[in-house]
Amino acid sequence: MGPMASSRRDLAVRASVDQGLLSPAEPVVALLDTEGVRASAAALTSAFAAVTDAPVLHAFAVKACPLVPVLRLLHEAGLGAEVASPGELALARAAGIPPGHTVLDSPAKTPAELREALALGIAVNADNLQELARLDALIASAPTASPLGLRVNPQVGAGSIGALSTATATSKFGVALRDEGARETVVRAFLDRPRLTRLHIHTGSQGVPLALMAEGVGETYALAEEINRAAGRQQIDTLDIGGGLPVDFGSDEETPTYAEYARLLADTVPGLFDGRYRLVTEFGRSLLAKHGTVLARVEYTKTSGGRAVAVTHAGVQLATRTVYAPESWPLRVLAYDAGGRPRTGGVTVQDVAGPACFAGDLLATGRALPLLHPGDVVAVPDTGAYYFAHHYAYNSLPRPAVHGFTADEDGGVTFTVVRDAQTLAEIVAESGGRHADALLRRTGRSAG
């Protein structure tokens, strides 16, 4: 066994400075702990294997970390991909994930998206009844091997973050089961479509408790049983129970665990695991969050209103959710000296600011840390999902390089490039650089 995750992180911070990944010229970089990602994938697969012999496809939610090498690593660990756009599908295909291990979910699939998925044989979960009708027409003109399902919303309630609660009374996702006449309509939709064989539910996300997640799964299982009784056969053979296991952003603990969730499901929805249903999961954040760390140099320090402020190169361009909704998305900040060693000494209440030109660009406010100095390094852990892979181009700040790392028993750290840092030329190209004169051209007739 190599070092523990927190020890690997400390080794990687020091090595990133020693090896020049982080420097005055490259003042922000993102790191992924390869061993940690593999461990999370193994924990997921073993948790469900412990409670069922039924086939389970664990489809990683690509939205959580849309980086091709990450998808390839997870594929090698036995996971598939859940995609929600043409771009995410292209990434999954580039990573070598086969159609049979890919699931397409989205509330706004175009006809072209659906045609591509059906041609490839990718599983498709329709979001609504209009989409089912669209699929009927597409399949009539071009037969497909794609498994087809329908997403339902059990309307079991919200967690602590409203924007991420997908099973509320008015959620935009799926067919709402408790609306008047909706359940009967869903049952009829299945009976009218013998090849519709899946039900899809996704109740969980950050802020949603496990009990509420399990309640949503239980409601969907009950609906599957009702449909199969009405059909007089096991028409529904697969339940896609989504993902959404929350993450503890306040410590290095990986809690709750996949094993806890699988055991809860086994206790509350035992029929789910008796072998009659194939299963699909769609976990994302919980597989990656704990294994990513953003490193940024402290450029300047100052005092304002008696408060110490450290200005760094990591802010809203990486931690967009944290900057705009800090109460829902707090992040830890760890202090290291200019050599990448953990900074010690008395703590001082200070703000840790990002580089963007607006006052709210703060990673942390009033945080007690060893006093930071210019040239020091701040590490922002738990950022492997929905942070450095979802760049927000405020001030045309470049996307940082992403490096995977491994640490051996002797403390040696090896880095591999996952994504190159964005160049200034690429920023110009993305910002219409080839069309600099486009708005200077006169078009149409001028007034007389």
CSV table of C-alpha atoms in Angstrom, one decimal:
chain,number,residue,atom,x,y,z
A,1,MET,CA,0.0,0.0,0.0
A,2,GLY,CA,1.2,3.5,-0.8
A,3,PRO,CA,0.6,6.6,1.4
A,4,MET,CA,-2.8,7.6,2.6
A,5,ALA,CA,-4.8,10.1,0.6
A,6,SER,CA,-3.9,13.2,2.7
A,7,SER,CA,-0.2,12.2,2.7
A,8,ARG,CA,-0.3,11.7,-1.1
A,9,ARG,CA,-1.7,15.2,-1.4
A,10,ASP,CA,1.1,16.7,0.7
A,11,LEU,CA,3.7,14.8,-1.4
A,12,ALA,CA,2.0,16.0,-4.6
A,13,VAL,CA,2.0,19.6,-3.5
A,14,ARG,CA,5.7,19.5,-2.7
A,15,ALA,CA,6.5,17.7,-5.9
A,16,SER,CA,4.5,20.1,-8.0
A,17,VAL,CA,6.7,22.9,-6.8
A,18,ASP,CA,9.9,20.9,-7.0
A,19,GLN,CA,9.1,19.7,-10.6
A,20,GLY,CA,8.0,23.1,-11.8
A,21,LEU,CA,4.3,22.3,-12.4
A,22,LEU,CA,3.5,25.2,-10.2
A,23,SER,CA,5.7,28.3,-10.6
A,24,PRO,CA,5.5,32.1,-11.0
A,25,ALA,CA,4.9,31.5,-14.7
A,26,GLU,CA,2.3,28.8,-14.1
A,27,PRO,CA,0.6,30.0,-10.9
A,28,VAL,CA,-2.4,27.6,-10.8
A,29,VAL,CA,-2.6,23.9,-11.5
A,30,ALA,CA,-5.0,21.1,-10.9
A,31,LEU,CA,-4.1,17.6,-9.6
A,32,LEU,CA,-5.9,14.3,-9.7
A,33,ASP,CA,-5.0,11.4,-7.4
A,34,THR,CA,-5.1,8.4,-9.7
A,35,GLU,CA,-4.9,5.8,-6.9
A,36,GLY,CA,-7.8,7.6,-5.1
A,37,VAL,CA,-10.0,7.5,-8.2
A,38,ARG,CA,-9.3,3.8,-8.7
A,39,ALA,CA,-10.2,3.1,-5.0
A,40,SER,CA,-13.5,4.9,-5.3
A,41,ALA,CA,-14.4,2.9,-8.4
A,42,ALA,CA,-13.6,-0.3,-6.6
A,43,ALA,CA,-15.6,0.8,-3.6
A,44,LEU,CA,-18.6,1.4,-5.8
A,45,THR,CA,-18.5,-1.9,-7.6
A,46,SER,CA,-17.8,-3.9,-4.5
A,47,ALA,CA,-20.6,-2.2,-2.5
A,48,PHE,CA,-23.3,-3.4,-5.0
A,49,ALA,CA,-21.7,-6.8,-5.5
A,50,ALA,CA,-22.0,-7.3,-1.8
A,51,VAL,CA,-25.8,-7.0,-1.9
A,52,THR,CA,-26.8,-8.4,-5.3
A,53,ASP,CA,-25.8,-10.9,-8.0
A,54,ALA,CA,-27.8,-9.1,-10.6
A,55,PRO,CA,-25.9,-7.4,-13.4
A,56,VAL,CA,-25.1,-3.8,-12.6
A,57,LEU,CA,-23.7,-1.1,-15.0
A,58,HIS,CA,-22.1,1.7,-13.1
A,59,ALA,CA,-22.3,4.5,-15.6
A,60,PHE,CA,-20.1,7.5,-14.5
A,61,ALA,CA,-21.9,10.8,-14.9
A,62,VAL,CA,-19.6,12.5,-17.4
A,63,LYS,CA,-20.9,15.9,-16.4
A,64,ALA,CA,-19.0,15.6,-13.1
A,65,CYS,CA,-15.6,15.5,-14.8
A,66,PRO,CA,-15.6,15.6,-18.6
A,67,LEU,CA,-12.0,14.8,-19.2
A,68,VAL,CA,-11.2,12.0,-21.6
A,69,PRO,CA,-8.3,10.4,-19.6
A,70,VAL,CA,-10.5,10.3,-16.5
A,71,LEU,CA,-13.3,8.5,-18.5
A,72,ARG,CA,-10.7,6.1,-19.8
A,73,LEU,CA,-9.4,5.4,-16.3
A,74,LEU,CA,-12.9,4.7,-15.1
A,75,HIS,CA,-13.6,2.5,-18.1
A,76,GLU,CA,-10.5,0.4,-17.3
A,77,ALA,CA,-11.9,0.1,-13.7
A,78,GLY,CA,-15.1,-1.4,-15.1
A,79,LEU,CA,-17.4,1.7,-15.3
A,80,GLY,CA,-19.4,3.0,-18.2
A,81,ALA,CA,-20.7,6.5,-18.9
A,82,GLU,CA,-23.9,8.5,-18.5
A,83,VAL,CA,-23.9,11.3,-21.0
A,84,ALA,CA,-26.3,14.2,-21.3
A,85,SER,CA,-25.2,16.0,-24.5
A,86,PRO,CA,-23.5,15.4,-27.9
A,87,GLY,CA,-20.3,16.7,-26.4
A,88,GLU,CA,-20.4,14.3,-23.5
A,89,LEU,CA,-21.1,11.4,-25.9
A,90,ALA,CA,-18.2,12.4,-28.0
A,91,LEU,CA,-15.9,12.4,-24.9
A,92,ALA,CA,-17.1,9.0,-23.9
A,93,ARG,CA,-16.5,7.6,-27.4
A,94,ALA,CA,-13.1,9.2,-27.4
A,95,ALA,CA,-12.3,7.4,-24.2
A,96,GLY,CA,-13.2,4.1,-25.7
A,97,ILE,CA,-16.4,3.4,-23.8
A,98,PRO,CA,-18.6,1.1,-25.9
A,99,PRO,CA,-22.2,1.9,-26.7
A,100,GLY,CA,-23.4,-1.0,-24.5
A,101,HIS,CA,-21.9,0.7,-21.5
A,102,THR,CA,-23.3,4.1,-22.3
A,103,VAL,CA,-26.6,5.7,-21.2
A,104,LEU,CA,-28.0,8.9,-22.7
A,105,ASP,CA,-30.0,11.1,-20.4
A,106,SER,CA,-31.0,14.7,-21.0
A,107,PRO,CA,-34.2,16.8,-20.7
A,108,ALA,CA,-33.7,18.4,-24.1
A,109,LYS,CA,-32.5,15.8,-26.6
A,110,THR,CA,-32.7,16.9,-30.2
A,111,PRO,CA,-33.8,14.6,-33.0
A,112,ALA,CA,-30.2,14.5,-34.2
A,113,GLU,CA,-29.0,13.4,-30.8
A,114,LEU,CA,-31.6,10.7,-30.6
A,115,ARG,CA,-30.8,9.4,-34.1
A,116,GLU,CA,-27.1,9.1,-33.3
A,117,ALA,CA,-27.8,7.3,-30.0
A,118,LEU,CA,-30.3,4.9,-31.7
A,119,ALA,CA,-27.9,4.2,-34.5
A,120,LEU,CA,-25.1,3.3,-32.1
A,121,GLY,CA,-27.3,1.2,-29.9
A,122,ILE,CA,-26.8,3.4,-26.8
A,123,ALA,CA,-29.4,3.1,-24.0
A,124,VAL,CA,-31.8,6.1,-24.1
A,125,ASN,CA,-33.9,7.3,-21.2
A,126,ALA,CA,-36.7,9.5,-22.4
A,127,ASP,CA,-37.4,12.5,-20.2
A,128,ASN,CA,-41.1,13.0,-21.0
A,129,LEU,CA,-44.0,11.7,-23.0
A,130,GLN,CA,-43.4,14.0,-26.0
A,131,GLU,CA,-39.9,12.4,-26.3
A,132,LEU,CA,-41.5,9.0,-26.2
A,133,ALA,CA,-43.6,10.0,-29.2
A,134,ARG,CA,-40.5,11.3,-30.9
A,135,LEU,CA,-38.7,8.0,-30.3
A,136,ASP,CA,-41.7,6.1,-31.7
A,137,ALA,CA,-41.3,8.0,-35.0
A,138,LEU,CA,-37.6,7.6,-35.2
A,139,ILE,CA,-37.7,3.9,-34.5
A,140,ALA,CA,-40.4,3.3,-37.1
A,141,SER,CA,-38.1,4.7,-39.7
A,142,ALA,CA,-34.8,3.2,-38.4
A,143,PRO,CA,-34.9,0.1,-36.2
A,144,THR,CA,-32.5,0.1,-33.3
A,145,ALA,CA,-30.9,-2.2,-30.7
A,146,SER,CA,-31.0,0.6,-28.1
A,147,PRO,CA,-32.6,-0.2,-24.8
A,148,LEU,CA,-35.3,2.4,-24.1
A,149,GLY,CA,-36.5,3.8,-20.8
A,150,LEU,CA,-38.5,6.6,-19.3
A,151,ARG,CA,-37.4,8.9,-16.5
A,152,VAL,CA,-39.9,9.5,-13.7
A,153,ASN,CA,-40.0,12.0,-10.9
A,154,PRO,CA,-41.4,10.5,-7.7
A,155,GLN,CA,-41.8,14.0,-6.2
A,156,VAL,CA,-40.5,12.8,-2.8
A,157,GLY,CA,-39.1,16.3,-1.9
A,158,ALA,CA,-36.0,18.4,-1.8
A,159,GLY,CA,-32.6,18.3,-0.1
A,160,SER,CA,-30.7,21.2,1.4
A,161,ILE,CA,-29.7,22.7,-2.0
A,162,GLY,CA,-32.8,23.5,-4.0
A,163,ALA,CA,-31.0,24.0,-7.3
A,164,LEU,CA,-29.8,20.4,-7.2
A,165,SER,CA,-33.0,18.7,-5.9
A,166,THR,CA,-34.4,16.7,-8.8
A,167,ALA,CA,-37.4,15.1,-7.2
A,168,THR,CA,-39.4,18.1,-6.1
A,169,ALA,CA,-43.1,18.7,-7.0
A,170,THR,CA,-42.1,21.0,-9.9
A,171,SER,CA,-38.7,19.5,-11.0
A,172,LYS,CA,-37.9,20.0,-14.7
A,173,PHE,CA,-36.8,16.3,-14.9
A,174,GLY,CA,-38.9,13.3,-15.8
A,175,VAL,CA,-42.6,12.5,-15.7
A,176,ALA,CA,-44.1,13.7,-12.4
A,177,LEU,CA,-45.8,10.7,-10.9
A,178,ARG,CA,-48.1,12.4,-8.3
A,179,ASP,CA,-49.7,14.8,-10.7
A,180,GLU,CA,-53.3,14.0,-11.4
A,181,GLY,CA,-53.6,11.1,-13.8
A,182,ALA,CA,-49.8,10.9,-14.4
A,183,ARG,CA,-49.2,7.4,-13.0
A,184,GLU,CA,-52.0,5.9,-15.1
A,185,THR,CA,-50.6,7.6,-18.1
A,186,VAL,CA,-47.1,6.3,-17.5
A,187,VAL,CA,-48.4,2.7,-17.1
A,188,ARG,CA,-50.4,3.0,-20.4
A,189,ALA,CA,-47.3,4.4,-22.1
A,190,PHE,CA,-45.4,1.2,-21.3
A,191,LEU,CA,-48.3,-1.1,-22.2
A,192,ASP,CA,-48.5,0.6,-25.6
A,193,ARG,CA,-44.8,0.2,-26.1
A,194,PRO,CA,-43.6,-3.4,-25.5
A,195,ARG,CA,-40.0,-2.5,-26.3
A,196,LEU,CA,-39.9,0.2,-23.5
A,197,THR,CA,-38.1,-1.8,-20.8
A,198,ARG,CA,-36.5,0.6,-18.4
A,199,LEU,CA,-37.5,3.0,-15.6
A,200,HIS,CA,-35.1,5.8,-14.7
A,201,ILE,CA,-34.9,7.8,-11.4
A,202,HIS,CA,-32.4,10.3,-10.1
A,203,THR,CA,-33.3,11.6,-6.7
A,204,GLY,CA,-30.0,12.2,-5.1
A,205,SER,CA,-27.4,15.0,-5.4
A,206,GLN,CA,-25.4,17.1,-3.0
A,207,GLY,CA,-27.5,18.0,0.0
A,208,VAL,CA,-30.0,15.1,-0.5
A,209,PRO,CA,-30.0,12.6,2.4
A,210,LEU,CA,-29.6,8.9,1.8
A,211,ALA,CA,-33.1,8.2,3.2
A,212,LEU,CA,-34.7,10.5,0.6
A,213,MET,CA,-32.6,8.9,-2.2
A,214,ALA,CA,-33.8,5.4,-1.1
A,215,GLU,CA,-37.4,6.6,-0.9
A,216,GLY,CA,-37.2,7.7,-4.6
A,217,VAL,CA,-35.7,4.4,-5.6
A,218,GLY,CA,-38.5,2.6,-3.7
A,219,GLU,CA,-41.2,4.5,-5.4
A,220,THR,CA,-39.7,3.7,-8.8
A,221,TYR,CA,-39.4,0.0,-7.9
A,222,ALA,CA,-43.0,0.0,-6.9
A,223,LEU,CA,-44.0,1.5,-10.3
A,224,ALA,CA,-42.0,-1.1,-12.1
A,225,GLU,CA,-43.8,-3.9,-10.3
A,226,GLU,CA,-47.1,-2.2,-11.1
A,227,ILE,CA,-46.3,-2.0,-14.8
A,228,ASN,CA,-45.1,-5.6,-15.0
A,229,ARG,CA,-48.3,-6.8,-13.3
A,230,ALA,CA,-50.4,-4.8,-15.7
A,231,ALA,CA,-48.4,-6.2,-18.7
A,232,GLY,CA,-48.7,-9.8,-17.4
A,233,ARG,CA,-45.0,-10.2,-18.0
A,234,GLN,CA,-41.7,-8.7,-16.9
A,235,GLN,CA,-41.7,-5.9,-19.4
A,236,ILE,CA,-39.4,-3.7,-17.3
A,237,ASP,CA,-36.2,-5.6,-16.9
A,238,THR,CA,-33.8,-2.8,-15.9
A,239,LEU,CA,-34.0,-0.1,-13.2
A,240,ASP,CA,-31.7,2.9,-13.6
A,241,ILE,CA,-31.5,4.3,-10.1
A,242,GLY,CA,-29.3,7.3,-10.9
A,243,GLY,CA,-26.5,8.5,-8.6
A,244,GLY,CA,-26.2,11.6,-6.4
A,245,LEU,CA,-24.3,10.3,-3.4
A,246,PRO,CA,-23.4,13.4,-1.5
A,247,VAL,CA,-19.8,14.4,-0.5
A,248,ASP,CA,-18.4,15.7,2.8
A,249,PHE,CA,-16.5,18.9,1.8
A,250,GLY,CA,-15.6,19.6,5.4
A,251,SER,CA,-12.9,16.9,6.0
A,252,ASP,CA,-10.9,14.2,4.3
A,253,GLU,CA,-13.5,11.6,5.2
A,254,GLU,CA,-15.3,9.8,2.4
A,255,THR,CA,-18.7,9.7,3.9
A,256,PRO,CA,-21.4,8.6,3.3
A,257,THR,CA,-20.1,5.5,1.6
A,258,TYR,CA,-21.4,3.4,-1.3
A,259,ALA,CA,-21.6,0.4,1.0
A,260,GLU,CA,-23.9,2.4,3.4
A,261,TYR,CA,-26.1,3.4,0.5
A,262,ALA,CA,-26.2,-0.1,-1.0
A,263,ARG,CA,-27.1,-1.6,2.4
A,264,LEU,CA,-29.8,1.0,2.9
A,265,LEU,CA,-31.3,0.1,-0.4
A,266,ALA,CA,-31.1,-3.6,0.4
A,267,ASP,CA,-33.0,-3.0,3.6
A,268,THR,CA,-35.7,-0.7,2.3
A,269,VAL,CA,-36.2,-2.0,-1.3
A,270,PRO,CA,-35.1,-5.7,-1.0
A,271,GLY,CA,-36.9,-6.7,-4.3
A,272,LEU,CA,-34.5,-4.4,-6.1
A,273,PHE,CA,-31.7,-6.9,-5.5
A,274,ASP,CA,-33.4,-10.2,-5.9
A,275,GLY,CA,-32.1,-10.8,-9.4
A,276,ARG,CA,-35.2,-9.9,-11.4
A,277,TYR,CA,-33.9,-6.5,-12.5
A,278,ARG,CA,-30.7,-5.4,-14.1
A,279,LEU,CA,-29.4,-2.2,-12.5
A,280,VAL,CA,-27.8,1.0,-13.7
A,281,THR,CA,-26.2,3.6,-11.5
A,282,GLU,CA,-25.0,7.1,-12.4
A,283,PHE,CA,-22.7,8.3,-9.7
A,284,GLY,CA,-20.4,11.2,-10.5
A,285,ARG,CA,-19.4,13.7,-7.8
A,286,SER,CA,-18.7,11.0,-5.3
A,287,LEU,CA,-16.3,9.2,-7.5
A,288,LEU,CA,-14.1,12.2,-8.3
A,289,ALA,CA,-14.5,15.0,-5.8
A,290,LYS,CA,-12.2,13.8,-3.1
A,291,HIS,CA,-9.4,13.1,-5.5
A,292,GLY,CA,-8.9,16.5,-7.0
A,293,THR,CA,-6.9,19.4,-5.7
A,294,VAL,CA,-6.4,22.9,-7.1
A,295,LEU,CA,-3.0,24.5,-6.3
A,296,ALA,CA,-2.5,28.3,-6.6
A,297,ARG,CA,0.3,30.6,-5.7
A,298,VAL,CA,-0.3,33.6,-3.4
A,299,GLU,CA,0.6,36.6,-5.5
A,300,TYR,CA,0.1,39.4,-3.0
A,301,THR,CA,-1.1,39.8,0.6
A,302,LYS,CA,-2.6,42.9,2.2
A,303,THR,CA,-4.8,44.1,5.0
A,304,SER,CA,-8.2,45.7,4.5
A,305,GLY,CA,-10.4,46.9,7.3
A,306,GLY,CA,-8.1,45.0,9.7
A,307,ARG,CA,-8.7,41.7,7.8
A,308,ALA,CA,-5.7,39.9,6.2
A,309,VAL,CA,-6.3,39.1,2.6
A,310,ALA,CA,-4.3,36.7,0.4
A,311,VAL,CA,-4.8,37.2,-3.4
A,312,THR,CA,-4.3,34.0,-5.2
A,313,HIS,CA,-4.7,32.7,-8.8
A,314,ALA,CA,-7.6,30.4,-8.1
A,315,GLY,CA,-11.1,31.8,-7.9
A,316,VAL,CA,-14.3,32.1,-9.8
A,317,GLN,CA,-12.9,30.6,-13.0
A,318,LEU,CA,-12.5,27.3,-11.2
A,319,ALA,CA,-14.7,27.4,-8.1
A,320,THR,CA,-17.7,29.1,-9.7
A,321,ARG,CA,-20.3,27.5,-7.4
A,322,THR,CA,-18.3,28.3,-4.3
A,323,VAL,CA,-17.8,31.9,-5.2
A,324,TYR,CA,-21.5,32.5,-6.1
A,325,ALA,CA,-23.1,30.3,-3.5
A,326,PRO,CA,-20.5,29.9,-0.7
A,327,GLU,CA,-23.1,28.7,1.9
A,328,SER,CA,-24.0,25.7,-0.3
A,329,TRP,CA,-20.6,25.0,-1.6
A,330,PRO,CA,-17.9,25.7,1.0
A,331,LEU,CA,-14.4,24.5,0.3
A,332,ARG,CA,-11.5,23.9,2.6
A,333,VAL,CA,-8.3,25.8,2.0
A,334,LEU,CA,-4.9,24.4,3.1
A,335,ALA,CA,-1.8,26.5,3.5
A,336,TYR,CA,1.7,25.6,2.2
A,337,ASP,CA,4.9,27.6,2.1
A,338,ALA,CA,6.7,28.6,-1.1
A,339,GLY,CA,8.5,25.2,-1.1
A,340,GLY,CA,5.2,23.3,-1.0
A,341,ARG,CA,5.6,22.3,2.7
A,342,PRO,CA,2.6,22.6,5.0
A,343,ARG,CA,2.8,26.0,6.6
A,344,THR,CA,2.8,26.0,10.4
A,345,GLY,CA,2.6,28.6,13.1
A,346,GLY,CA,-0.2,30.6,14.7
A,347,VAL,CA,-3.4,31.0,12.7
A,348,THR,CA,-4.8,34.3,11.5
A,349,VAL,CA,-8.3,35.0,10.3
A,350,GLN,CA,-8.0,35.9,6.7
A,351,ASP,CA,-9.7,36.0,3.3
A,352,VAL,CA,-8.4,33.9,0.4
A,353,ALA,CA,-9.3,35.7,-2.8
A,354,GLY,CA,-9.1,34.8,-6.4
A,355,PRO,CA,-7.8,36.9,-9.3
A,356,ALA,CA,-11.0,38.0,-11.0
A,357,CYS,CA,-12.0,41.7,-11.1
A,358,PHE,CA,-15.0,41.6,-8.9
A,359,ALA,CA,-15.2,41.9,-5.1
A,360,GLY,CA,-17.0,38.6,-4.5
A,361,ASP,CA,-14.2,36.5,-6.0
A,362,LEU,CA,-13.4,34.8,-2.7
A,363,LEU,CA,-12.5,31.1,-2.1
A,364,ALA,CA,-12.9,31.6,1.6
A,365,THR,CA,-14.0,34.4,3.9
A,366,GLY,CA,-12.8,34.9,7.5
A,367,ARG,CA,-10.9,31.6,7.4
A,368,ALA,CA,-8.5,30.8,10.3
A,369,LEU,CA,-5.2,29.7,8.6
A,370,PRO,CA,-1.5,30.2,9.2
A,371,LEU,CA,-0.7,33.6,7.9
A,372,LEU,CA,-0.1,33.4,4.2
A,373,HIS,CA,2.8,35.2,2.5
A,374,PRO,CA,3.5,36.1,-1.2
A,375,GLY,CA,4.9,33.0,-3.0
A,376,ASP,CA,3.1,30.6,-0.7
A,377,VAL,CA,0.8,27.9,-2.1
A,378,VAL,CA,-2.9,27.4,-1.2
A,379,ALA,CA,-4.4,24.0,-1.9
A,380,VAL,CA,-8.1,23.6,-2.4
A,381,PRO,CA,-9.0,19.9,-1.9
A,382,ASP,CA,-12.2,18.1,-2.9
A,383,THR,CA,-12.3,19.8,-6.3
A,384,GLY,CA,-12.1,16.7,-8.5
A,385,ALA,CA,-15.7,17.1,-9.6
A,386,TYR,CA,-17.5,20.2,-11.0
A,387,TYR,CA,-14.5,22.5,-10.4
A,388,PHE,CA,-11.4,22.6,-12.6
A,389,ALA,CA,-13.1,20.7,-15.4
A,390,HIS,CA,-15.9,23.3,-15.7
A,391,HIS,CA,-14.0,26.4,-16.5
A,392,TYR,CA,-15.7,29.8,-16.3
A,393,ALA,CA,-13.9,32.2,-18.6
A,394,TYR,CA,-14.3,35.3,-16.4
A,395,ASN,CA,-11.6,37.9,-17.4
A,396,SER,CA,-10.5,35.5,-20.1
A,397,LEU,CA,-8.5,33.6,-17.5
A,398,PRO,CA,-7.0,30.5,-19.0
A,399,ARG,CA,-8.0,26.9,-18.1
A,400,PRO,CA,-5.2,25.4,-16.0
A,401,ALA,CA,-3.3,22.3,-16.7
A,402,VAL,CA,-4.6,19.1,-15.1
A,403,HIS,CA,-2.1,16.5,-14.0
A,404,GLY,CA,-2.7,13.0,-12.6
A,405,PHE,CA,-0.3,11.8,-10.0
A,406,THR,CA,0.8,8.6,-8.2
A,407,ALA,CA,3.0,8.4,-5.1
A,408,ASP,CA,5.1,5.4,-4.2
A,409,GLU,CA,6.1,4.1,-0.8
A,410,ASP,CA,9.3,6.1,-0.8
A,411,GLY,CA,7.4,9.3,-1.3
A,412,GLY,CA,8.3,9.7,-5.0
A,413,VAL,CA,5.6,11.4,-7.1
A,414,THR,CA,5.0,10.8,-10.8
A,415,PHE,CA,2.9,13.2,-12.8
A,416,THR,CA,1.1,12.6,-16.1
A,417,VAL,CA,-0.7,15.3,-18.2
A,418,VAL,CA,-4.4,14.9,-18.3
A,419,ARG,CA,-5.1,18.3,-20.0
A,420,ASP,CA,-2.7,20.9,-21.2
A,421,ALA,CA,-3.0,24.5,-19.9
A,422,GLN,CA,-4.9,26.7,-22.2
A,423,THR,CA,-2.7,29.1,-24.2
A,424,LEU,CA,-3.4,32.8,-24.9
A,425,ALA,CA,-3.6,31.9,-28.6
A,426,GLU,CA,-6.4,29.5,-27.9
A,427,ILE,CA,-8.2,32.1,-25.9
A,428,VAL,CA,-8.0,34.5,-28.8
A,429,ALA,CA,-9.1,31.8,-31.2
A,430,GLU,CA,-12.2,30.9,-29.1
A,431,SER,CA,-13.0,34.6,-28.9
A,432,GLY,CA,-13.4,35.2,-32.6
A,433,GLY,CA,-9.8,36.0,-33.4
A,434,ARG,CA,-10.2,34.8,-37.0
A,435,HIS,CA,-13.1,37.2,-37.5
A,436,ALA,CA,-11.6,40.4,-36.1
A,437,ASP,CA,-13.0,42.5,-38.9
A,438,ALA,CA,-16.4,40.8,-39.0
A,439,LEU,CA,-18.4,43.8,-37.5
A,440,LEU,CA,-16.6,46.4,-39.6
A,441,ARG,CA,-18.0,45.1,-42.9
A,442,ARG,CA,-21.0,46.9,-44.3
A,443,THR,CA,-24.0,44.7,-45.2
A,444,GLY,CA,-27.2,45.4,-47.0
A,445,ARG,CA,-28.2,48.8,-48.5
A,446,SER,CA,-27.3,52.0,-46.8
A,447,ALA,CA,-29.9,54.7,-46.2
A,448,GLY,CA,-30.2,57.3,-49.0
